[in-house]
Amino acid sequence: MFFKEIDGFLQLLKNSPSGAVFNPWWQVDKQNDVGRNAPAIRRKQLAAYLRKRLGKIKLVLIGEALGYRGGHFSGIPMTSERILLGKKKDRGIEPEQVFSSIRACRTSKPRKCPEGFSEPTATIVWSTLLRLGLKPEQLVLWNAFPWHSFDPRRGMLSNRIPNKPEQAAGLPVLKAFLELFSRDQVVALGKIAAAQLEELNVDAHCIRHPASGGARLFRQQIAKVVQELW
């Protein structure tokens, strides 16, 4: 598999829906980004993350949508700036486990969040999977709706569930993503991700999303899935 396929995938991500949707790889968040080069930084980081995993994947984990505390600024689903900046080592997460071919950078303005944004879901997912014995390059995280759907009343630093037309717009990207990575198992975090995978006729485990009090059940259910891989 050639790295140029990753470049083609990044181009596919340009086609985000209009409305209250932010495209972190191709748009600038004027209020919160460090500068005009922020989308290019996020594209480079996503490409490095995907390339590290080509041909090595055992587990694909599909979430709902990109979050403002995670991929909005890191460029990588379910991965926060603090993970990339090495500030989650106490949870067993090293920046090099995400990617190691380039230097990781934050893209949010330091005055917005001095330590970088931290996403609880990202910390729970990464720390749990690594603790279960998966090598970082054996797992890949993505979202059924790949972009960041925000609440227009609250601004960019908010999240909302993507609506039905938006979910439909994300299907071609999800299909292309799954074609990039051959894998042993696909896991859906929550009902929206499960429904999107079902639309593509992809057989997947559906487990509890770790947000909103679901961390304990998520850890129990993902542990059973990982056991089946060995």
PDB file of C-alpha atoms in Angstrom:
ATOM      1  CA  MET A   1       0.000   0.000   0.000  1.00  0.00           C
ATOM      2  CA  PHE A   2       1.495   3.310  -1.049  1.00  0.00           C
ATOM      3  CA  PHE A   3       1.552   6.460   1.033  1.00  0.00           C
ATOM      4  CA  LYS A   4      -0.025   8.358  -1.867  1.00  0.00           C
ATOM      5  CA  GLU A   5      -3.306   6.710  -0.871  1.00  0.00           C
ATOM      6  CA  ILE A   6      -3.130   8.705   2.356  1.00  0.00           C
ATOM      7  CA  ASP A   7      -2.730  11.894   0.307  1.00  0.00           C
ATOM      8  CA  GLY A   8      -5.841  10.981  -1.666  1.00  0.00           C
ATOM      9  CA  PHE A   9      -7.730  10.356   1.553  1.00  0.00           C
ATOM     10  CA  LEU A  10      -6.749  13.775   2.893  1.00  0.00           C
ATOM     11  CA  GLN A  11      -8.118  15.347  -0.288  1.00  0.00           C
ATOM     12  CA  LEU A  12     -11.404  13.486   0.266  1.00  0.00           C
ATOM     13  CA  LEU A  13     -11.685  15.170   3.668  1.00  0.00           C
ATOM     14  CA  LYS A  14     -12.069  18.528   1.909  1.00  0.00           C
ATOM     15  CA  ASN A  15     -15.699  17.703   1.133  1.00  0.00           C
ATOM     16  CA  SER A  16     -17.192  18.660   4.501  1.00  0.00           C
ATOM     17  CA  PRO A  17     -20.848  19.745   4.753  1.00  0.00           C
ATOM     18  CA  SER A  18     -21.799  23.408   5.077  1.00  0.00           C
ATOM     19  CA  GLY A  19     -23.368  24.824   8.216  1.00  0.00           C
ATOM     20  CA  ALA A  20     -22.155  24.345  11.788  1.00  0.00           C
ATOM     21  CA  VAL A  21     -19.342  21.996  10.796  1.00  0.00           C
ATOM     22  CA  PHE A  22     -15.626  22.697  11.181  1.00  0.00           C
ATOM     23  CA  ASN A  23     -13.071  20.995   8.938  1.00  0.00           C
ATOM     24  CA  PRO A  24      -9.806  21.020  10.933  1.00  0.00           C
ATOM     25  CA  TRP A  25      -7.610  19.882   8.036  1.00  0.00           C
ATOM     26  CA  TRP A  26      -8.788  22.469   5.535  1.00  0.00           C
ATOM     27  CA  GLN A  27     -10.252  25.364   7.544  1.00  0.00           C
ATOM     28  CA  VAL A  28      -8.857  27.905   9.998  1.00  0.00           C
ATOM     29  CA  ASP A  29     -10.588  28.443  13.345  1.00  0.00           C
ATOM     30  CA  LYS A  30      -9.974  32.191  13.405  1.00  0.00           C
ATOM     31  CA  GLN A  31     -10.887  32.616  17.063  1.00  0.00           C
ATOM     32  CA  ASN A  32      -8.893  29.710  18.466  1.00  0.00           C
ATOM     33  CA  ASP A  33      -6.130  28.646  16.059  1.00  0.00           C
ATOM     34  CA  VAL A  34      -2.527  29.797  16.524  1.00  0.00           C
ATOM     35  CA  GLY A  35      -2.345  30.936  12.911  1.00  0.00           C
ATOM     36  CA  ARG A  36      -3.182  30.355   9.270  1.00  0.00           C
ATOM     37  CA  ASN A  37      -0.866  27.334   9.092  1.00  0.00           C
ATOM     38  CA  ALA A  38      -2.927  25.387  11.649  1.00  0.00           C
ATOM     39  CA  PRO A  39      -4.810  23.275   9.054  1.00  0.00           C
ATOM     40  CA  ALA A  40      -1.515  22.281   7.389  1.00  0.00           C
ATOM     41  CA  ILE A  41      -0.120  21.201  10.771  1.00  0.00           C
ATOM     42  CA  ARG A  42      -3.199  19.097  11.437  1.00  0.00           C
ATOM     43  CA  ARG A  43      -3.004  17.492   7.982  1.00  0.00           C
ATOM     44  CA  LYS A  44       0.642  16.564   8.563  1.00  0.00           C
ATOM     45  CA  GLN A  45      -0.161  15.081  11.949  1.00  0.00           C
ATOM     46  CA  LEU A  46      -3.091  13.064  10.630  1.00  0.00           C
ATOM     47  CA  ALA A  47      -0.981  11.777   7.731  1.00  0.00           C
ATOM     48  CA  ALA A  48       1.833  10.755  10.096  1.00  0.00           C
ATOM     49  CA  TYR A  49      -0.667   8.976  12.353  1.00  0.00           C
ATOM     50  CA  LEU A  50      -2.239   7.039   9.457  1.00  0.00           C
ATOM     51  CA  ARG A  51       1.059   6.151   7.775  1.00  0.00           C
ATOM     52  CA  LYS A  52       2.410   4.658  11.007  1.00  0.00           C
ATOM     53  CA  ARG A  53      -0.452   2.138  10.865  1.00  0.00           C
ATOM     54  CA  LEU A  54      -0.681   1.125   7.212  1.00  0.00           C
ATOM     55  CA  GLY A  55      -0.635  -2.649   6.859  1.00  0.00           C
ATOM     56  CA  LYS A  56      -0.397  -3.279  10.621  1.00  0.00           C
ATOM     57  CA  ILE A  57      -3.924  -2.853  11.953  1.00  0.00           C
ATOM     58  CA  LYS A  58      -5.745  -5.425  14.090  1.00  0.00           C
ATOM     59  CA  LEU A  59      -8.424  -3.179  15.590  1.00  0.00           C
ATOM     60  CA  VAL A  60     -10.417  -0.271  14.112  1.00  0.00           C
ATOM     61  CA  LEU A  61     -12.380   1.801  16.606  1.00  0.00           C
ATOM     62  CA  ILE A  62     -15.070   4.101  15.174  1.00  0.00           C
ATOM     63  CA  GLY A  63     -16.494   6.931  17.268  1.00  0.00           C
ATOM     64  CA  GLU A  64     -19.303   9.367  16.567  1.00  0.00           C
ATOM     65  CA  ALA A  65     -17.747  12.692  15.514  1.00  0.00           C
ATOM     66  CA  LEU A  66     -14.645  14.799  16.033  1.00  0.00           C
ATOM     67  CA  GLY A  67     -14.623  16.734  19.328  1.00  0.00           C
ATOM     68  CA  TYR A  68     -13.373  20.250  20.030  1.00  0.00           C
ATOM     69  CA  ARG A  69     -11.138  19.012  22.846  1.00  0.00           C
ATOM     70  CA  GLY A  70      -9.603  16.361  20.599  1.00  0.00           C
ATOM     71  CA  GLY A  71      -9.278  16.229  16.836  1.00  0.00           C
ATOM     72  CA  HIS A  72     -10.399  19.826  16.291  1.00  0.00           C
ATOM     73  CA  PHE A  73      -6.903  20.917  17.345  1.00  0.00           C
ATOM     74  CA  SER A  74      -4.772  17.755  17.120  1.00  0.00           C
ATOM     75  CA  GLY A  75      -6.093  16.720  13.699  1.00  0.00           C
ATOM     76  CA  ILE A  76      -6.417  13.135  14.939  1.00  0.00           C
ATOM     77  CA  PRO A  77      -9.661  11.487  16.124  1.00  0.00           C
ATOM     78  CA  MET A  78      -9.942  10.747  19.845  1.00  0.00           C
ATOM     79  CA  THR A  79      -6.505  12.274  20.389  1.00  0.00           C
ATOM     80  CA  SER A  80      -5.915  15.470  22.345  1.00  0.00           C
ATOM     81  CA  GLU A  81      -3.228  18.102  22.221  1.00  0.00           C
ATOM     82  CA  ARG A  82      -2.092  17.057  25.688  1.00  0.00           C
ATOM     83  CA  ILE A  83      -1.456  13.519  24.446  1.00  0.00           C
ATOM     84  CA  LEU A  84       0.689  14.893  21.619  1.00  0.00           C
ATOM     85  CA  LEU A  85       2.514  17.244  23.998  1.00  0.00           C
ATOM     86  CA  GLY A  86       3.485  14.364  26.303  1.00  0.00           C
ATOM     87  CA  LYS A  87       1.213  15.449  29.155  1.00  0.00           C
ATOM     88  CA  LYS A  88      -0.597  12.124  29.501  1.00  0.00           C
ATOM     89  CA  LYS A  89       2.433   9.981  30.286  1.00  0.00           C
ATOM     90  CA  ASP A  90       1.003   9.370  33.753  1.00  0.00           C
ATOM     91  CA  ARG A  91      -1.801   7.472  31.975  1.00  0.00           C
ATOM     92  CA  GLY A  92       0.673   5.377  30.014  1.00  0.00           C
ATOM     93  CA  ILE A  93       0.352   7.349  26.765  1.00  0.00           C
ATOM     94  CA  GLU A  94       3.502   8.515  24.977  1.00  0.00           C
ATOM     95  CA  PRO A  95       3.343  10.992  22.065  1.00  0.00           C
ATOM     96  CA  GLU A  96       5.457   8.622  19.945  1.00  0.00           C
ATOM     97  CA  GLN A  97       2.686   6.037  20.192  1.00  0.00           C
ATOM     98  CA  VAL A  98       0.500   8.322  18.065  1.00  0.00           C
ATOM     99  CA  PHE A  99       3.198   9.125  15.505  1.00  0.00           C
ATOM    100  CA  SER A 100       6.956   9.532  15.543  1.00  0.00           C
ATOM    101  CA  SER A 101       7.962  10.629  12.038  1.00  0.00           C
ATOM    102  CA  ILE A 102       7.400  14.350  12.692  1.00  0.00           C
ATOM    103  CA  ARG A 103       7.411  16.648  15.700  1.00  0.00           C
ATOM    104  CA  ALA A 104       4.006  17.032  17.327  1.00  0.00           C
ATOM    105  CA  CYS A 105       2.555  20.545  17.605  1.00  0.00           C
ATOM    106  CA  ARG A 106      -0.435  22.171  19.211  1.00  0.00           C
ATOM    107  CA  THR A 107      -2.652  24.368  17.017  1.00  0.00           C
ATOM    108  CA  SER A 108      -4.815  26.094  19.636  1.00  0.00           C
ATOM    109  CA  LYS A 109      -3.845  29.482  21.042  1.00  0.00           C
ATOM    110  CA  PRO A 110      -2.041  28.952  24.364  1.00  0.00           C
ATOM    111  CA  ARG A 111      -4.189  31.593  26.059  1.00  0.00           C
ATOM    112  CA  LYS A 112      -7.290  29.491  25.287  1.00  0.00           C
ATOM    113  CA  CYS A 113      -5.923  26.508  27.208  1.00  0.00           C
ATOM    114  CA  PRO A 114      -2.329  26.898  28.453  1.00  0.00           C
ATOM    115  CA  GLU A 115      -1.607  23.174  28.807  1.00  0.00           C
ATOM    116  CA  GLY A 116      -3.319  22.299  25.528  1.00  0.00           C
ATOM    117  CA  PHE A 117      -6.823  20.879  25.216  1.00  0.00           C
ATOM    118  CA  SER A 118      -7.540  17.571  26.940  1.00  0.00           C
ATOM    119  CA  GLU A 119     -10.357  15.226  25.909  1.00  0.00           C
ATOM    120  CA  PRO A 120     -11.548  12.667  28.489  1.00  0.00           C
ATOM    121  CA  THR A 121     -12.653  10.211  25.799  1.00  0.00           C
ATOM    122  CA  ALA A 122      -9.220  10.368  24.151  1.00  0.00           C
ATOM    123  CA  THR A 123      -7.418   9.645  27.420  1.00  0.00           C
ATOM    124  CA  ILE A 124      -9.723   6.768  28.336  1.00  0.00           C
ATOM    125  CA  VAL A 125      -9.577   5.124  24.897  1.00  0.00           C
ATOM    126  CA  TRP A 126      -5.810   5.368  24.420  1.00  0.00           C
ATOM    127  CA  SER A 127      -4.885   4.353  27.963  1.00  0.00           C
ATOM    128  CA  THR A 128      -7.295   1.403  27.964  1.00  0.00           C
ATOM    129  CA  LEU A 129      -6.213  -0.024  24.606  1.00  0.00           C
ATOM    130  CA  LEU A 130      -2.515   0.303  25.393  1.00  0.00           C
ATOM    131  CA  ARG A 131      -2.988  -1.280  28.818  1.00  0.00           C
ATOM    132  CA  LEU A 132      -4.730  -4.236  27.151  1.00  0.00           C
ATOM    133  CA  GLY A 133      -1.518  -4.986  25.273  1.00  0.00           C
ATOM    134  CA  LEU A 134      -2.242  -3.660  21.797  1.00  0.00           C
ATOM    135  CA  LYS A 135       0.748  -2.093  20.100  1.00  0.00           C
ATOM    136  CA  PRO A 136      -0.006   1.497  19.031  1.00  0.00           C
ATOM    137  CA  GLU A 137       0.385   0.686  15.332  1.00  0.00           C
ATOM    138  CA  GLN A 138      -2.146  -2.172  15.662  1.00  0.00           C
ATOM    139  CA  LEU A 139      -5.028   0.165  16.475  1.00  0.00           C
ATOM    140  CA  VAL A 140      -6.531   3.030  14.547  1.00  0.00           C
ATOM    141  CA  LEU A 141      -9.196   5.473  15.716  1.00  0.00           C
ATOM    142  CA  TRP A 142     -11.658   7.225  13.445  1.00  0.00           C
ATOM    143  CA  ASN A 143     -15.160   8.752  13.497  1.00  0.00           C
ATOM    144  CA  ALA A 144     -18.314   7.911  11.575  1.00  0.00           C
ATOM    145  CA  PHE A 145     -18.712  11.661  10.992  1.00  0.00           C
ATOM    146  CA  PRO A 146     -15.098  12.711  10.411  1.00  0.00           C
ATOM    147  CA  TRP A 147     -15.477  16.474  10.932  1.00  0.00           C
ATOM    148  CA  HIS A 148     -16.378  18.558  14.001  1.00  0.00           C
ATOM    149  CA  SER A 149     -20.087  19.339  14.352  1.00  0.00           C
ATOM    150  CA  PHE A 150     -20.499  22.239  16.796  1.00  0.00           C
ATOM    151  CA  ASP A 151     -23.421  24.079  18.349  1.00  0.00           C
ATOM    152  CA  PRO A 152     -23.745  27.397  16.460  1.00  0.00           C
ATOM    153  CA  ARG A 153     -25.245  29.069  19.549  1.00  0.00           C
ATOM    154  CA  ARG A 154     -22.208  28.186  21.655  1.00  0.00           C
ATOM    155  CA  GLY A 155     -19.498  28.523  19.025  1.00  0.00           C
ATOM    156  CA  MET A 156     -16.562  26.392  17.941  1.00  0.00           C
ATOM    157  CA  LEU A 157     -15.690  25.239  21.456  1.00  0.00           C
ATOM    158  CA  SER A 158     -18.728  22.983  21.693  1.00  0.00           C
ATOM    159  CA  ASN A 159     -19.949  19.647  20.362  1.00  0.00           C
ATOM    160  CA  ARG A 160     -23.257  18.414  18.984  1.00  0.00           C
ATOM    161  CA  ILE A 161     -24.538  15.211  17.426  1.00  0.00           C
ATOM    162  CA  PRO A 162     -24.329  15.373  13.609  1.00  0.00           C
ATOM    163  CA  ASN A 163     -27.755  15.390  11.970  1.00  0.00           C
ATOM    164  CA  LYS A 164     -28.954  12.833   9.429  1.00  0.00           C
ATOM    165  CA  PRO A 165     -27.800  14.699   6.268  1.00  0.00           C
ATOM    166  CA  GLU A 166     -24.410  15.262   7.878  1.00  0.00           C
ATOM    167  CA  GLN A 167     -24.126  11.613   8.813  1.00  0.00           C
ATOM    168  CA  ALA A 168     -24.919  10.684   5.212  1.00  0.00           C
ATOM    169  CA  ALA A 169     -22.189  13.077   4.015  1.00  0.00           C
ATOM    170  CA  GLY A 170     -19.675  11.242   6.178  1.00  0.00           C
ATOM    171  CA  LEU A 171     -20.371   7.802   4.700  1.00  0.00           C
ATOM    172  CA  PRO A 172     -18.037   8.081   1.645  1.00  0.00           C
ATOM    173  CA  VAL A 173     -15.170   9.090   3.924  1.00  0.00           C
ATOM    174  CA  LEU A 174     -15.870   6.246   6.339  1.00  0.00           C
ATOM    175  CA  LYS A 175     -15.988   3.781   3.429  1.00  0.00           C
ATOM    176  CA  ALA A 176     -12.679   5.075   2.063  1.00  0.00           C
ATOM    177  CA  PHE A 177     -11.106   4.896   5.511  1.00  0.00           C
ATOM    178  CA  LEU A 178     -12.099   1.262   5.987  1.00  0.00           C
ATOM    179  CA  GLU A 179     -10.721   0.431   2.542  1.00  0.00           C
ATOM    180  CA  LEU A 180      -7.349   1.884   3.584  1.00  0.00           C
ATOM    181  CA  PHE A 181      -6.985  -0.408   6.573  1.00  0.00           C
ATOM    182  CA  SER A 182      -7.389  -4.171   6.446  1.00  0.00           C
ATOM    183  CA  ARG A 183      -8.202  -5.328   9.971  1.00  0.00           C
ATOM    184  CA  ASP A 184      -9.276  -8.204  12.187  1.00  0.00           C
ATOM    185  CA  GLN A 185     -12.007  -6.359  14.057  1.00  0.00           C
ATOM    186  CA  VAL A 186     -14.152  -3.203  13.808  1.00  0.00           C
ATOM    187  CA  VAL A 187     -15.677  -1.699  16.941  1.00  0.00           C
ATOM    188  CA  ALA A 188     -18.379   0.982  17.029  1.00  0.00           C
ATOM    189  CA  LEU A 189     -18.502   3.356  19.996  1.00  0.00           C
ATOM    190  CA  GLY A 190     -22.211   3.998  20.394  1.00  0.00           C
ATOM    191  CA  LYS A 191     -25.314   3.731  18.261  1.00  0.00           C
ATOM    192  CA  ILE A 192     -24.544   6.409  15.656  1.00  0.00           C
ATOM    193  CA  ALA A 193     -21.232   4.796  14.729  1.00  0.00           C
ATOM    194  CA  ALA A 194     -22.920   1.375  14.671  1.00  0.00           C
ATOM    195  CA  ALA A 195     -25.683   2.640  12.358  1.00  0.00           C
ATOM    196  CA  GLN A 196     -23.164   4.198   9.962  1.00  0.00           C
ATOM    197  CA  LEU A 197     -21.175   0.971   9.777  1.00  0.00           C
ATOM    198  CA  GLU A 198     -24.397  -0.962   9.202  1.00  0.00           C
ATOM    199  CA  GLU A 199     -25.169   1.360   6.266  1.00  0.00           C
ATOM    200  CA  LEU A 200     -21.893   0.171   4.727  1.00  0.00           C
ATOM    201  CA  ASN A 201     -22.644  -3.486   5.549  1.00  0.00           C
ATOM    202  CA  VAL A 202     -19.666  -3.646   7.889  1.00  0.00           C
ATOM    203  CA  ASP A 203     -19.889  -6.235  10.642  1.00  0.00           C
ATOM    204  CA  ALA A 204     -18.885  -4.554  13.907  1.00  0.00           C
ATOM    205  CA  HIS A 205     -19.077  -4.915  17.664  1.00  0.00           C
ATOM    206  CA  CYS A 206     -21.132  -2.102  19.197  1.00  0.00           C
ATOM    207  CA  ILE A 207     -19.937  -1.114  22.669  1.00  0.00           C
ATOM    208  CA  ARG A 208     -20.582   1.682  25.150  1.00  0.00           C
ATOM    209  CA  HIS A 209     -19.046   5.055  24.431  1.00  0.00           C
ATOM    210  CA  PRO A 210     -16.839   6.060  27.375  1.00  0.00           C
ATOM    211  CA  ALA A 211     -18.364   9.554  27.667  1.00  0.00           C
ATOM    212  CA  SER A 212     -21.184  10.492  30.051  1.00  0.00           C
ATOM    213  CA  GLY A 213     -20.417   7.879  32.666  1.00  0.00           C
ATOM    214  CA  GLY A 214     -19.711   5.046  30.263  1.00  0.00           C
ATOM    215  CA  ALA A 215     -15.994   4.558  30.974  1.00  0.00           C
ATOM    216  CA  ARG A 216     -16.319   1.478  33.188  1.00  0.00           C
ATOM    217  CA  LEU A 217     -18.584  -0.401  30.776  1.00  0.00           C
ATOM    218  CA  PHE A 218     -16.409   0.653  27.831  1.00  0.00           C
ATOM    219  CA  ARG A 219     -13.331  -0.827  29.517  1.00  0.00           C
ATOM    220  CA  GLN A 220     -15.129  -4.092  30.242  1.00  0.00           C
ATOM    221  CA  GLN A 221     -16.539  -4.461  26.737  1.00  0.00           C
ATOM    222  CA  ILE A 222     -13.387  -3.478  24.822  1.00  0.00           C
ATOM    223  CA  ALA A 223     -11.355  -5.911  26.944  1.00  0.00           C
ATOM    224  CA  LYS A 224     -13.557  -8.778  25.693  1.00  0.00           C
ATOM    225  CA  VAL A 225     -13.106  -7.638  22.091  1.00  0.00           C
ATOM    226  CA  VAL A 226      -9.334  -7.458  22.429  1.00  0.00           C
ATOM    227  CA  GLN A 227      -9.220 -10.926  23.995  1.00  0.00           C
ATOM    228  CA  GLU A 228     -10.895 -12.297  20.860  1.00  0.00           C
ATOM    229  CA  LEU A 229      -8.075 -10.885  18.720  1.00  0.00           C
ATOM    230  CA  TRP A 230      -5.443 -13.152  20.266  1.00  0.00           C
TER     231      TRP A 230
END
